[in-house]
Amino acid sequence: MSTLVAQSITRVFGRFTAVDHISFEVGEGEVFGILGPNGAGKTTTIKVLTTLLPLTSGTATVAGFDVTQQPAQVRAVIGYVPQLISADPLVTGYDNLRVFARLYQVPRAERDARIESALEFMGLSEFARTPVKYYSGGMIRRLEIAQALLHRPRILFLDEPTVGLDPVARDAVWGQIERLREEFRTSVVLTTHYMEEADRLCDRLAIMHRGRIVASGPPSSLKADMGTPGATLEDVFAHFAGEGLDTGVGFRETQRTRRTAIRLE
Amino acid sequence: MAATPSVPAVGLGRRLATQLDRTFAIVDYEVRKLRRDPSELLLRAVQPALWLLVFGEVFTEVHVIPTGNLTYLQFLAPGVLSQSVLFIAIFYGIASIRERELGIIYKFLVSPASRISLVTGKALSASVRGLSQATIVYLLAIALGVHPSLDPLDILGVLVAVVLGASLFATLSMIIASLVKTQERFLGIGQLLTMPLFFASSAIYPISIMPTWLRPIAYANPLTYLVDAVRKLMIPASTSVFPLAVDFAVLLGATIVLILVESRLYPRMAQ
Ligand SMILES: Nc1ncnc2c1ncn2[C@@H]1O[C@H](COP(=O)(O)OP(=O)(O)OP(=O)(O)O)[C@@H](O)[C@H]1O
Ligand SMILES: [Mg+2]
């Protein structure tokens, strides 16, 4: 059974359709990527799947629970790292995790061990007692992933996990996502507009454009389907969306992405 | 498609205990944040001190406000205590706005904690700040010769009233934050609200000397009930407007209603 099944999901804001009847499935231990330019509807897709936004129409189940009918059960089995920075700079890494360990009802006796192993897994043990305002961008992202893993979710949603990170920090995050799949068979849904990220991490990919999935499949077959030897994902994207990645960027989207990037510096 | 997995049948008592534990997880977290920067609390104590020292002393001299058998300072101290609780709680919503601008709020909302337990946790966290204010004003009152009641039951009553009052105004503040969403508009509305709440209450003068048009507003103002309860408990010789039971019932009832409203609005902060 697929860990996630989305059937014709749609989200409308006023008269604007941000997510337009898209369907996809994500299997156990699979890393599924949603690749698209700013404003494509990636974040909106993640928000409806994580119960933050009600669906306008369509259905989605996560680990068998319906996101509209059983939001509480869905929340218990998912982990989520938002596009914006979600670690609190005022407290330590440890305290950032402590509150969530309790919200997720990790048994009291196990809490400390669980927090420590999550920090360890993300390579942050040394910095557990440091206030997050002294963390680098890469460390903050890793802390956020650590937090999202505390309750051993069946599926992890990562919204642009490496935006604003330098290549070294980006590589570290990629490595950890790969380990997660290997060691725990956690399913991952990630959004990105980095071709390289999509290529390296994702078992399957959906190319999203203006609220629709315009192509999907493993990166290798998407490229092979182009018929031109040496085709890149960039070419695939240009083919399906009819334009490059750098179009359709409004003020609001740019401001939001930049805000994330600035805070990560 | 596979059948929906069955949800384990968990008793209501167990579920309530779980949500209550989550509420206290939030309180614990907020108190940890406060402990990292206690300077705010000390700064906040300056204003009530000025009210008591300057306003209180001057109006004690001029005898313009009829306070019956109490000195003006005795009448004023509970009002200043309540007012300081109002002031510290009414801007509490700024924390929600900050958490929205960072992405913190999303993570609380995707956690399995019920919206009511999240909101109640935030409201109770605000009351920790209220309690620290109350303590300072109480000590000031003692120092100024107000002779507040030191009976443990009276003090306990004041603490409960402060927790309720702070939760009430903090939740009202979070409701405003959920509606306006931006810091600028929030601060504007907060400032607009504070003074009317303060002046249309019995904090610094009795309702009996208010113009008649103002009295219905005073009766609809939750601050009036907080002042009334705190005054009766802190200065037992005072005459209260309502029985204590009414004061507490109004404070509790209004807090519950506001928490229910905010639990519906809070998730919209993530949309
Ligand atoms: N709450 C909202 N109200 C109105 N419109 C919205 C809302 N949220 C998103 N939108 C619009 O929906 C569209 C898709 O937004 P979304 O955030 O899902 O895009 P995205 O693919 O995540 O882009 P980015 O790469 O910039 O993060 C955008 O045009 C955006 O302006
Ligand atoms: Mg986005």
Coordinates of C-alpha atoms and ligand atoms in Angstrom, one line a residue:
Chain A
M1 CA 0.0 0.0 0.0
S2 CA 1.3 3.5 -0.8
T3 CA 2.1 5.7 2.1
L4 CA 0.6 8.6 0.4
V5 CA -2.2 8.7 -2.1
A6 CA -3.4 12.0 -3.5
Q7 CA -6.4 11.9 -5.9
S8 CA -7.2 14.9 -7.9
I9 CA -6.4 17.3 -5.1
T10 CA -7.3 20.9 -5.7
R11 CA -6.9 24.1 -3.7
V12 CA -8.4 27.4 -4.8
F13 CA -7.7 30.8 -3.3
G14 CA -10.5 33.1 -4.3
R15 CA -10.6 32.8 -8.0
F16 CA -7.0 31.6 -8.3
T17 CA -6.4 27.8 -8.5
A18 CA -3.0 27.2 -6.9
V19 CA -3.2 23.4 -7.1
D20 CA -5.2 22.1 -9.9
H21 CA -6.5 18.4 -9.8
I22 CA -3.2 16.7 -9.2
S23 CA -2.8 13.0 -8.4
F24 CA 0.2 11.0 -7.2
E25 CA 1.3 8.2 -4.9
V26 CA 4.4 7.8 -2.8
G27 CA 5.5 4.4 -1.7
E28 CA 7.1 3.3 1.5
G29 CA 10.8 4.4 1.6
E30 CA 10.4 6.3 -1.6
V31 CA 11.7 9.9 -2.0
F32 CA 9.2 11.8 -4.1
G33 CA 10.2 15.2 -5.5
I34 CA 8.0 18.0 -6.6
L35 CA 10.0 20.2 -8.9
G36 CA 8.7 23.6 -10.0
P37 CA 9.4 27.3 -10.3
N38 CA 8.2 29.9 -7.8
G39 CA 4.5 30.0 -7.5
A40 CA 4.0 26.6 -9.1
G41 CA 1.9 25.4 -6.1
K42 CA 4.5 23.2 -4.4
T43 CA 4.0 24.7 -0.9
T44 CA 0.2 24.7 -1.2
T45 CA 0.4 21.0 -2.1
I46 CA 2.4 20.3 1.0
K47 CA 0.1 22.3 3.1
V48 CA -3.0 20.4 2.1
L49 CA -1.3 17.1 2.6
T50 CA -0.1 18.1 6.1
T51 CA -3.6 19.3 7.1
L52 CA -2.6 22.9 7.4
L53 CA -4.9 23.9 4.6
P54 CA -8.3 22.4 3.8
L55 CA -8.7 20.9 0.3
T56 CA -11.1 22.6 -2.0
S57 CA -11.7 19.2 -3.7
G58 CA -10.2 15.8 -4.2
T59 CA -9.0 13.3 -1.6
A60 CA -5.7 12.4 0.0
T61 CA -4.7 9.7 2.4
V62 CA -1.5 9.5 4.4
A63 CA -0.6 6.1 5.9
G64 CA -4.3 5.2 5.2
F65 CA -5.7 8.2 7.1
D66 CA -7.8 10.7 5.2
V67 CA -6.4 14.3 5.5
T68 CA -9.9 15.8 5.6
Q69 CA -11.7 13.3 7.8
Q70 CA -8.9 12.2 10.1
P71 CA -6.5 15.2 10.4
A72 CA -5.4 14.3 14.0
Q73 CA -4.4 10.8 12.9
V74 CA -2.5 12.1 9.9
R75 CA -0.7 14.6 12.1
A76 CA 0.5 11.9 14.4
V77 CA 2.3 10.0 11.5
I78 CA 3.9 12.8 9.5
G79 CA 6.9 15.0 10.0
Y80 CA 7.1 18.4 8.3
V81 CA 9.8 21.0 7.7
P82 CA 8.3 24.2 6.4
Q83 CA 9.8 26.4 3.8
L84 CA 10.2 29.2 6.4
I85 CA 12.6 28.7 9.3
S86 CA 10.8 27.0 12.0
A87 CA 13.3 26.6 14.8
D88 CA 13.0 29.1 17.6
P89 CA 16.2 31.2 17.8
L90 CA 15.6 32.1 21.4
V91 CA 16.1 28.7 22.9
T92 CA 18.7 25.9 22.6
G93 CA 18.5 23.1 20.0
Y94 CA 17.7 20.8 22.8
D95 CA 14.7 22.9 24.0
N96 CA 13.5 23.2 20.5
L97 CA 13.1 19.5 20.4
R98 CA 11.9 19.0 23.9
V99 CA 8.6 20.7 23.4
F100 CA 7.9 18.6 20.3
A101 CA 8.9 15.3 22.0
R102 CA 6.2 16.1 24.5
L103 CA 3.6 17.3 22.0
Y104 CA 4.1 14.1 20.1
Q105 CA 3.8 12.1 23.4
V106 CA 7.1 10.4 23.2
P107 CA 7.1 8.5 26.5
R108 CA 8.7 10.5 29.3
A109 CA 11.3 7.8 30.0
E110 CA 12.4 7.7 26.4
R111 CA 12.3 11.5 25.7
D112 CA 15.9 12.4 26.4
A113 CA 17.3 9.4 24.6
R114 CA 15.1 10.1 21.6
I115 CA 16.1 13.7 21.5
E116 CA 19.8 12.8 21.7
S117 CA 19.6 10.2 19.0
A118 CA 17.8 12.6 16.7
L119 CA 20.5 15.3 17.3
E120 CA 23.2 12.7 16.8
F121 CA 21.6 11.5 13.6
M122 CA 21.7 15.0 12.3
G123 CA 25.2 15.6 13.5
L124 CA 24.2 18.2 16.1
S125 CA 25.1 16.6 19.4
E126 CA 27.8 19.1 20.2
F127 CA 25.5 22.0 19.8
A128 CA 22.5 20.7 21.8
R129 CA 22.9 23.3 24.5
T130 CA 23.7 26.2 22.2
P131 CA 20.9 28.8 21.5
V132 CA 19.7 28.4 17.9
K133 CA 20.5 32.0 17.2
Y134 CA 24.1 31.0 17.0
Y135 CA 23.5 28.1 14.5
S136 CA 24.5 28.3 10.9
G137 CA 21.9 27.9 8.2
G138 CA 22.8 24.3 7.6
M139 CA 22.7 23.5 11.3
I140 CA 19.2 25.1 11.6
R141 CA 17.9 23.0 8.7
R142 CA 19.4 19.9 10.3
L143 CA 17.8 20.7 13.6
E144 CA 14.5 21.2 11.9
I145 CA 14.8 17.8 10.3
A146 CA 15.8 16.3 13.7
Q147 CA 12.7 17.7 15.2
A148 CA 10.5 16.3 12.5
L149 CA 12.0 12.8 13.1
L150 CA 11.5 12.7 16.8
H151 CA 8.3 10.7 16.7
R152 CA 9.5 8.4 13.9
P153 CA 7.1 9.6 11.2
R154 CA 6.0 7.3 8.4
I155 CA 6.5 10.2 6.0
L156 CA 8.5 13.4 6.0
F157 CA 7.5 16.5 4.1
L158 CA 10.4 18.8 3.3
D159 CA 9.6 22.1 1.7
E160 CA 12.7 23.4 -0.1
P161 CA 15.0 21.8 2.4
T162 CA 18.2 23.3 1.0
V163 CA 17.1 26.8 -0.1
G164 CA 19.7 29.4 0.9
L165 CA 22.3 26.8 1.9
D166 CA 25.9 26.8 0.7
P167 CA 27.0 23.7 -1.3
V168 CA 28.7 22.0 1.7
A169 CA 25.7 22.4 3.9
R170 CA 23.4 21.3 1.1
D171 CA 25.5 18.2 0.6
A172 CA 25.2 17.3 4.3
V173 CA 21.4 17.7 4.2
W174 CA 21.2 15.5 1.1
G175 CA 23.4 12.8 2.8
Q176 CA 21.0 12.7 5.8
I177 CA 17.9 12.4 3.7
E178 CA 19.5 9.4 1.9
R179 CA 20.4 7.8 5.2
L180 CA 16.9 8.3 6.4
R181 CA 15.5 6.3 3.6
E182 CA 18.1 3.6 4.0
E183 CA 17.9 3.2 7.7
F184 CA 14.3 3.8 8.5
R185 CA 12.5 3.4 5.2
T186 CA 10.8 6.7 5.8
S187 CA 9.0 8.1 2.8
V188 CA 9.9 11.6 1.8
V189 CA 8.1 14.2 -0.1
L190 CA 10.3 17.2 -0.9
T191 CA 9.8 20.3 -3.0
T192 CA 12.7 22.0 -4.8
H193 CA 13.6 24.1 -7.7
Y194 CA 17.1 22.8 -7.8
M195 CA 17.6 20.3 -10.7
E196 CA 20.6 18.9 -9.0
E197 CA 18.7 18.1 -5.9
A198 CA 15.9 16.5 -7.8
D199 CA 18.3 14.4 -9.8
R200 CA 20.4 13.1 -6.9
L201 CA 17.7 12.5 -4.3
C202 CA 14.4 11.6 -5.9
D203 CA 13.3 8.1 -6.9
R204 CA 10.4 9.7 -8.7
L205 CA 9.7 13.3 -9.7
A206 CA 6.7 15.4 -10.5
I207 CA 7.3 18.5 -12.5
M208 CA 4.8 21.1 -11.4
H209 CA 3.8 24.1 -13.3
R210 CA 0.9 26.5 -12.6
G211 CA -0.8 24.2 -10.3
R212 CA -0.6 21.1 -12.5
I213 CA 1.7 18.1 -12.8
V214 CA 3.0 18.3 -16.3
A215 CA 5.3 15.3 -16.2
S216 CA 6.3 12.6 -13.7
G217 CA 8.5 9.6 -13.4
P218 CA 12.0 8.6 -12.3
P219 CA 14.5 11.3 -13.3
S220 CA 16.3 8.9 -15.6
S221 CA 13.2 8.1 -17.6
L222 CA 12.1 11.7 -17.7
K223 CA 15.4 12.5 -19.3
A224 CA 15.4 9.4 -21.5
D225 CA 11.9 10.3 -22.8
M226 CA 13.3 13.4 -24.3
G227 CA 15.0 11.4 -26.9
T228 CA 18.0 13.7 -27.1
P229 CA 21.2 12.1 -25.7
G230 CA 22.6 14.0 -22.7
A231 CA 19.2 15.7 -22.0
T232 CA 19.1 17.3 -18.5
L233 CA 16.2 17.9 -16.2
E234 CA 16.4 21.5 -17.2
D235 CA 15.6 20.4 -20.8
V236 CA 12.8 18.3 -19.5
F237 CA 11.4 21.2 -17.6
A238 CA 11.7 23.6 -20.6
H239 CA 10.0 21.0 -22.7
F240 CA 6.9 20.5 -20.5
A241 CA 6.5 23.9 -19.1
G242 CA 7.4 25.7 -22.3
E243 CA 9.7 28.1 -20.4
G244 CA 12.7 28.1 -18.1
L245 CA 12.6 27.9 -14.4
D246 CA 13.0 31.6 -13.9
T247 CA 9.6 32.8 -15.0
G248 CA 6.4 33.8 -13.3
V249 CA 8.1 35.0 -10.1
G250 CA 5.9 37.5 -8.3
F251 CA 7.0 39.9 -5.6
R252 CA 5.4 37.9 -2.9
E253 CA 7.1 34.7 -3.8
T254 CA 10.5 36.3 -4.2
Q255 CA 10.1 38.1 -0.8
R256 CA 9.2 34.8 0.9
T257 CA 12.1 32.8 -0.6
R258 CA 14.5 35.6 0.1
R259 CA 13.3 35.9 3.6
T260 CA 14.1 32.3 4.2
A261 CA 17.5 32.7 2.5
I262 CA 18.4 35.7 4.5
R263 CA 17.6 34.2 7.8
L264 CA 19.6 31.2 7.0
E265 CA 22.8 33.2 6.5
Chain B
M1 CA -8.0 1.1 -1.9
A2 CA -7.3 -0.3 1.5
A3 CA -9.7 0.1 4.3
T4 CA -9.2 2.9 6.8
P5 CA -7.1 1.7 9.7
S6 CA -9.1 1.5 12.9
V7 CA -8.4 4.1 15.4
P8 CA -7.6 2.6 18.8
A9 CA -10.4 3.3 21.2
V10 CA -9.0 5.5 23.9
G11 CA -11.1 6.7 26.8
L12 CA -12.1 10.3 27.1
G13 CA -10.2 10.7 30.4
R14 CA -7.0 9.4 28.9
R15 CA -7.5 11.8 25.9
L16 CA -8.1 14.7 28.1
A17 CA -5.0 13.9 30.2
T18 CA -3.0 13.8 27.0
Q19 CA -4.2 17.1 25.8
L20 CA -3.6 18.7 29.2
D21 CA -0.1 17.3 29.1
R22 CA 0.4 19.0 25.8
T23 CA -0.9 22.3 27.2
F24 CA 1.7 22.1 29.9
A25 CA 4.4 21.3 27.3
I26 CA 3.6 24.7 25.8
V27 CA 3.7 26.4 29.1
D28 CA 7.0 24.7 30.0
Y29 CA 8.5 25.8 26.6
E30 CA 7.3 29.4 27.0
V31 CA 8.6 29.7 30.5
R32 CA 12.0 28.4 29.3
K33 CA 12.0 31.2 26.8
L34 CA 11.1 33.8 29.5
R35 CA 13.9 32.6 31.7
R36 CA 16.4 33.3 29.0
D37 CA 15.4 36.9 29.0
P38 CA 13.9 38.0 32.3
S39 CA 14.9 41.6 31.7
E40 CA 11.5 42.3 30.1
L41 CA 9.7 41.4 33.3
L42 CA 11.7 43.9 35.3
L43 CA 11.2 46.6 32.8
R44 CA 7.5 46.0 32.9
A45 CA 7.5 46.6 36.6
V46 CA 8.4 50.3 36.1
Q47 CA 5.0 51.4 34.9
P48 CA 2.9 50.1 37.9
A49 CA 5.5 51.5 40.2
L50 CA 5.0 55.0 38.7
W51 CA 1.3 54.7 38.9
L52 CA 1.4 53.9 42.6
L53 CA 4.2 56.4 43.4
V54 CA 3.2 59.4 41.4
F55 CA -0.5 59.1 40.5
G56 CA -1.4 57.3 43.8
E57 CA 0.5 59.8 46.1
V58 CA -0.9 62.9 44.3
F59 CA -4.5 61.8 44.3
T60 CA -4.2 60.7 47.9
E61 CA -3.3 64.3 48.7
V62 CA -6.1 66.0 46.7
H63 CA -8.9 63.7 47.9
V64 CA -10.9 64.1 44.7
I65 CA -11.9 60.5 44.2
P66 CA -14.3 59.2 46.8
T67 CA -13.1 55.8 48.0
G68 CA -15.2 55.4 51.1
N69 CA -13.4 53.9 54.0
L70 CA -10.2 53.2 52.0
T71 CA -7.2 55.5 51.4
Y72 CA -6.9 56.3 47.7
L73 CA -3.7 54.2 47.6
Q74 CA -5.5 51.2 49.0
F75 CA -8.2 51.7 46.4
L76 CA -5.7 52.1 43.6
A77 CA -3.2 49.3 44.3
P78 CA -5.6 46.5 43.2
G79 CA -6.4 48.6 40.2
V80 CA -2.8 49.0 39.2
L81 CA -2.2 45.3 39.8
S82 CA -5.1 44.4 37.4
Q83 CA -4.0 47.0 34.9
S84 CA -0.5 45.7 34.8
V85 CA -1.9 42.2 34.1
L86 CA -3.9 43.7 31.3
F87 CA -0.9 45.5 29.8
I88 CA 1.3 42.5 29.9
A89 CA -1.3 40.2 28.3
I90 CA -2.9 42.5 25.7
F91 CA 0.2 42.4 23.5
Y92 CA 0.8 38.7 23.9
G93 CA -0.5 38.1 20.4
I94 CA 2.7 39.6 19.0
A95 CA 4.3 36.3 19.9
S96 CA 1.8 34.5 17.5
I97 CA 2.7 37.0 14.7
R98 CA 6.4 36.4 15.3
E99 CA 5.9 32.7 15.2
R100 CA 4.0 33.0 11.9
E101 CA 6.7 35.2 10.4
L102 CA 9.3 32.7 11.3
G103 CA 7.7 29.3 10.4
I104 CA 7.3 28.0 14.0
I105 CA 3.5 28.2 14.0
Y106 CA 3.3 25.6 11.2
K107 CA 5.1 23.0 13.2
F108 CA 2.8 23.5 16.2
L109 CA -0.2 23.1 13.9
V110 CA 1.0 19.9 12.2
S111 CA 1.6 18.3 15.6
P112 CA -1.2 16.1 17.0
A113 CA -1.9 18.6 19.8
S114 CA -5.5 19.8 19.7
R115 CA -5.9 23.5 18.8
I116 CA -7.6 24.0 22.2
S117 CA -4.6 22.6 24.1
L118 CA -2.2 24.8 22.0
V119 CA -4.2 28.0 22.6
T120 CA -4.7 27.2 26.3
G121 CA -1.0 26.6 26.7
K122 CA -0.2 30.0 25.2
A123 CA -2.8 31.7 27.4
L124 CA -1.5 30.1 30.5
S125 CA 2.0 31.1 29.5
A126 CA 0.9 34.7 29.5
S127 CA -0.4 34.3 33.0
V128 CA 3.1 33.4 34.2
R129 CA 4.0 36.9 33.2
G130 CA 0.9 38.2 34.9
L131 CA 1.9 36.5 38.1
S132 CA 5.3 38.0 38.1
Q133 CA 3.7 41.5 37.7
A134 CA 1.2 40.7 40.5
T135 CA 4.0 39.7 42.8
I136 CA 5.9 43.0 42.2
V137 CA 2.8 45.1 42.7
Y138 CA 1.9 43.2 45.9
L139 CA 5.4 43.9 47.3
L140 CA 5.2 47.5 46.3
A141 CA 1.9 47.8 48.0
I142 CA 3.3 46.4 51.2
A143 CA 6.2 48.8 51.0
L144 CA 3.9 51.8 50.5
G145 CA 1.9 51.0 53.6
V146 CA -1.3 49.8 51.8
H147 CA -1.5 46.8 54.1
P148 CA -2.9 44.3 51.6
S149 CA -4.3 41.1 53.0
L150 CA -1.6 38.5 53.7
D151 CA -4.2 35.8 54.4
P152 CA -3.1 32.8 52.3
L153 CA -6.6 32.2 51.0
D154 CA -6.9 35.8 49.8
I155 CA -3.5 35.7 48.2
L156 CA -4.4 32.4 46.5
G157 CA -7.6 34.1 45.3
V158 CA -5.6 37.0 43.8
L159 CA -3.3 34.5 42.0
V160 CA -6.3 32.6 40.5
A161 CA -7.9 35.9 39.4
V162 CA -4.6 37.0 37.8
V163 CA -4.2 33.7 36.0
L164 CA -7.7 34.0 34.7
G165 CA -7.4 37.7 33.8
A166 CA -4.1 37.2 32.0
S167 CA -5.4 34.2 30.1
L168 CA -8.4 36.2 29.1
F169 CA -6.6 39.2 27.8
A170 CA -3.8 37.1 26.2
T171 CA -6.4 35.1 24.3
L172 CA -8.2 38.3 23.2
S173 CA -4.8 39.5 22.0
M174 CA -4.2 36.2 20.1
I175 CA -7.6 36.5 18.5
I176 CA -6.7 40.0 17.2
A177 CA -3.4 38.6 16.0
S178 CA -5.1 35.8 14.1
L179 CA -7.5 38.3 12.5
V180 CA -5.0 41.0 11.4
K181 CA -1.9 38.8 11.0
T182 CA 0.6 41.7 10.6
Q183 CA 2.6 43.4 13.3
E184 CA 1.8 46.9 12.3
R185 CA -2.0 46.5 12.3
F186 CA -1.8 44.4 15.5
L187 CA 0.1 47.1 17.4
G188 CA -2.3 49.7 16.2
I189 CA -5.4 47.8 17.4
G190 CA -3.7 46.8 20.7
Q191 CA -3.0 50.4 21.5
L192 CA -6.5 51.5 20.5
L193 CA -7.9 48.9 22.9
T194 CA -5.8 49.3 25.9
M195 CA -6.8 52.7 27.1
P196 CA -10.6 52.3 26.8
L197 CA -10.4 49.0 28.6
F198 CA -8.4 50.7 31.3
F199 CA -10.5 53.8 31.7
A200 CA -13.8 52.1 31.4
S201 CA -13.1 50.0 34.4
S202 CA -13.0 50.6 38.2
A203 CA -9.2 50.4 38.2
I204 CA -8.5 54.1 39.2
Y205 CA -11.9 55.4 40.2
P206 CA -15.2 53.7 41.3
I207 CA -17.9 53.0 38.8
S208 CA -20.3 55.2 40.9
I209 CA -18.5 58.4 39.8
M210 CA -18.5 57.4 36.1
P211 CA -20.9 59.3 33.7
T212 CA -23.9 57.2 33.1
W213 CA -23.1 56.5 29.4
L214 CA -19.8 54.9 30.5
R215 CA -21.3 52.5 33.1
P216 CA -22.7 49.9 30.7
I217 CA -19.3 49.7 29.0
A218 CA -17.7 49.3 32.4
Y219 CA -20.1 46.4 33.2
A220 CA -19.2 44.7 29.9
N221 CA -15.5 45.2 30.5
P222 CA -13.8 42.0 31.8
L223 CA -11.2 44.2 33.5
T224 CA -13.9 45.5 35.8
Y225 CA -14.5 42.0 37.1
L226 CA -10.8 41.4 37.6
V227 CA -10.3 44.6 39.5
D228 CA -13.4 43.9 41.6
A229 CA -12.2 40.4 42.6
V230 CA -8.6 41.6 43.2
R231 CA -9.7 44.6 45.3
K232 CA -12.0 42.5 47.5
L233 CA -9.3 39.9 48.1
M234 CA -6.4 42.2 48.5
I235 CA -8.2 44.9 50.6
P236 CA -10.9 42.9 52.5
A237 CA -12.3 46.2 54.0
S238 CA -13.3 47.4 50.5
T239 CA -16.9 47.1 49.2
S240 CA -17.1 45.1 46.0
V241 CA -19.5 45.8 43.1
F242 CA -20.3 42.1 42.5
P243 CA -20.0 39.0 44.7
L244 CA -16.7 37.3 44.3
A245 CA -18.5 34.3 42.7
V246 CA -19.8 36.5 40.0
D247 CA -16.4 38.0 39.3
F248 CA -14.8 34.6 39.0
A249 CA -17.6 33.2 36.9
V250 CA -17.4 36.0 34.5
L251 CA -13.6 35.8 34.2
L252 CA -13.7 32.0 33.7
G253 CA -16.7 32.1 31.3
A254 CA -15.2 34.8 29.1
T255 CA -11.8 33.0 29.1
I256 CA -13.4 29.7 28.0
V257 CA -15.4 31.4 25.2
L258 CA -12.4 33.3 23.9
I259 CA -10.2 30.2 24.0
L260 CA -12.9 28.3 21.9
V261 CA -13.0 31.2 19.4
E262 CA -9.2 31.4 19.1
S263 CA -8.9 27.7 18.6
R264 CA -11.0 28.1 15.5
L265 CA -9.0 31.1 14.3
Y266 CA -5.5 30.0 15.2
P267 CA -5.1 27.5 12.4
R268 CA -5.8 30.2 9.9
M269 CA -2.5 31.7 10.8
A270 CA -0.9 28.9 8.8
Q271 CA -3.0 29.3 5.6
Ligands
LIG1 N1 -2.9 32.0 1.3 C1 -2.9 32.4 0.0 N2 -3.8 33.2 -0.5 C2 -3.8 33.5 -1.8 N3 -2.9 33.1 -2.7 C3 -2.0 32.2 -2.2 C4 -1.9 31.8 -0.9 N4 -0.9 30.9 -0.7 C5 -0.4 30.8 -1.9 N5 -1.0 31.5 -2.9 C6 -0.7 31.6 -4.3 O1 -0.7 30.3 -4.8 C7 0.4 30.2 -5.8 C8 1.2 29.0 -5.4 O2 1.9 29.3 -4.2 P1 2.9 28.3 -3.5 O3 3.4 28.9 -2.3 O4 2.2 27.0 -3.4 O5 4.0 28.1 -4.6 P2 5.4 27.4 -4.5 O6 5.5 26.5 -5.7 O7 5.6 26.9 -3.2 O8 6.4 28.6 -4.8 P3 7.8 29.0 -4.1 O9 8.9 28.3 -4.9 O10 8.0 30.4 -4.3 O11 7.8 28.6 -2.7 C9 1.1 31.5 -5.7 O12 0.7 32.3 -6.9 C10 0.7 32.2 -4.5 O13 0.7 33.6 -4.6
MG2 MG 6.9 27.2 -1.7

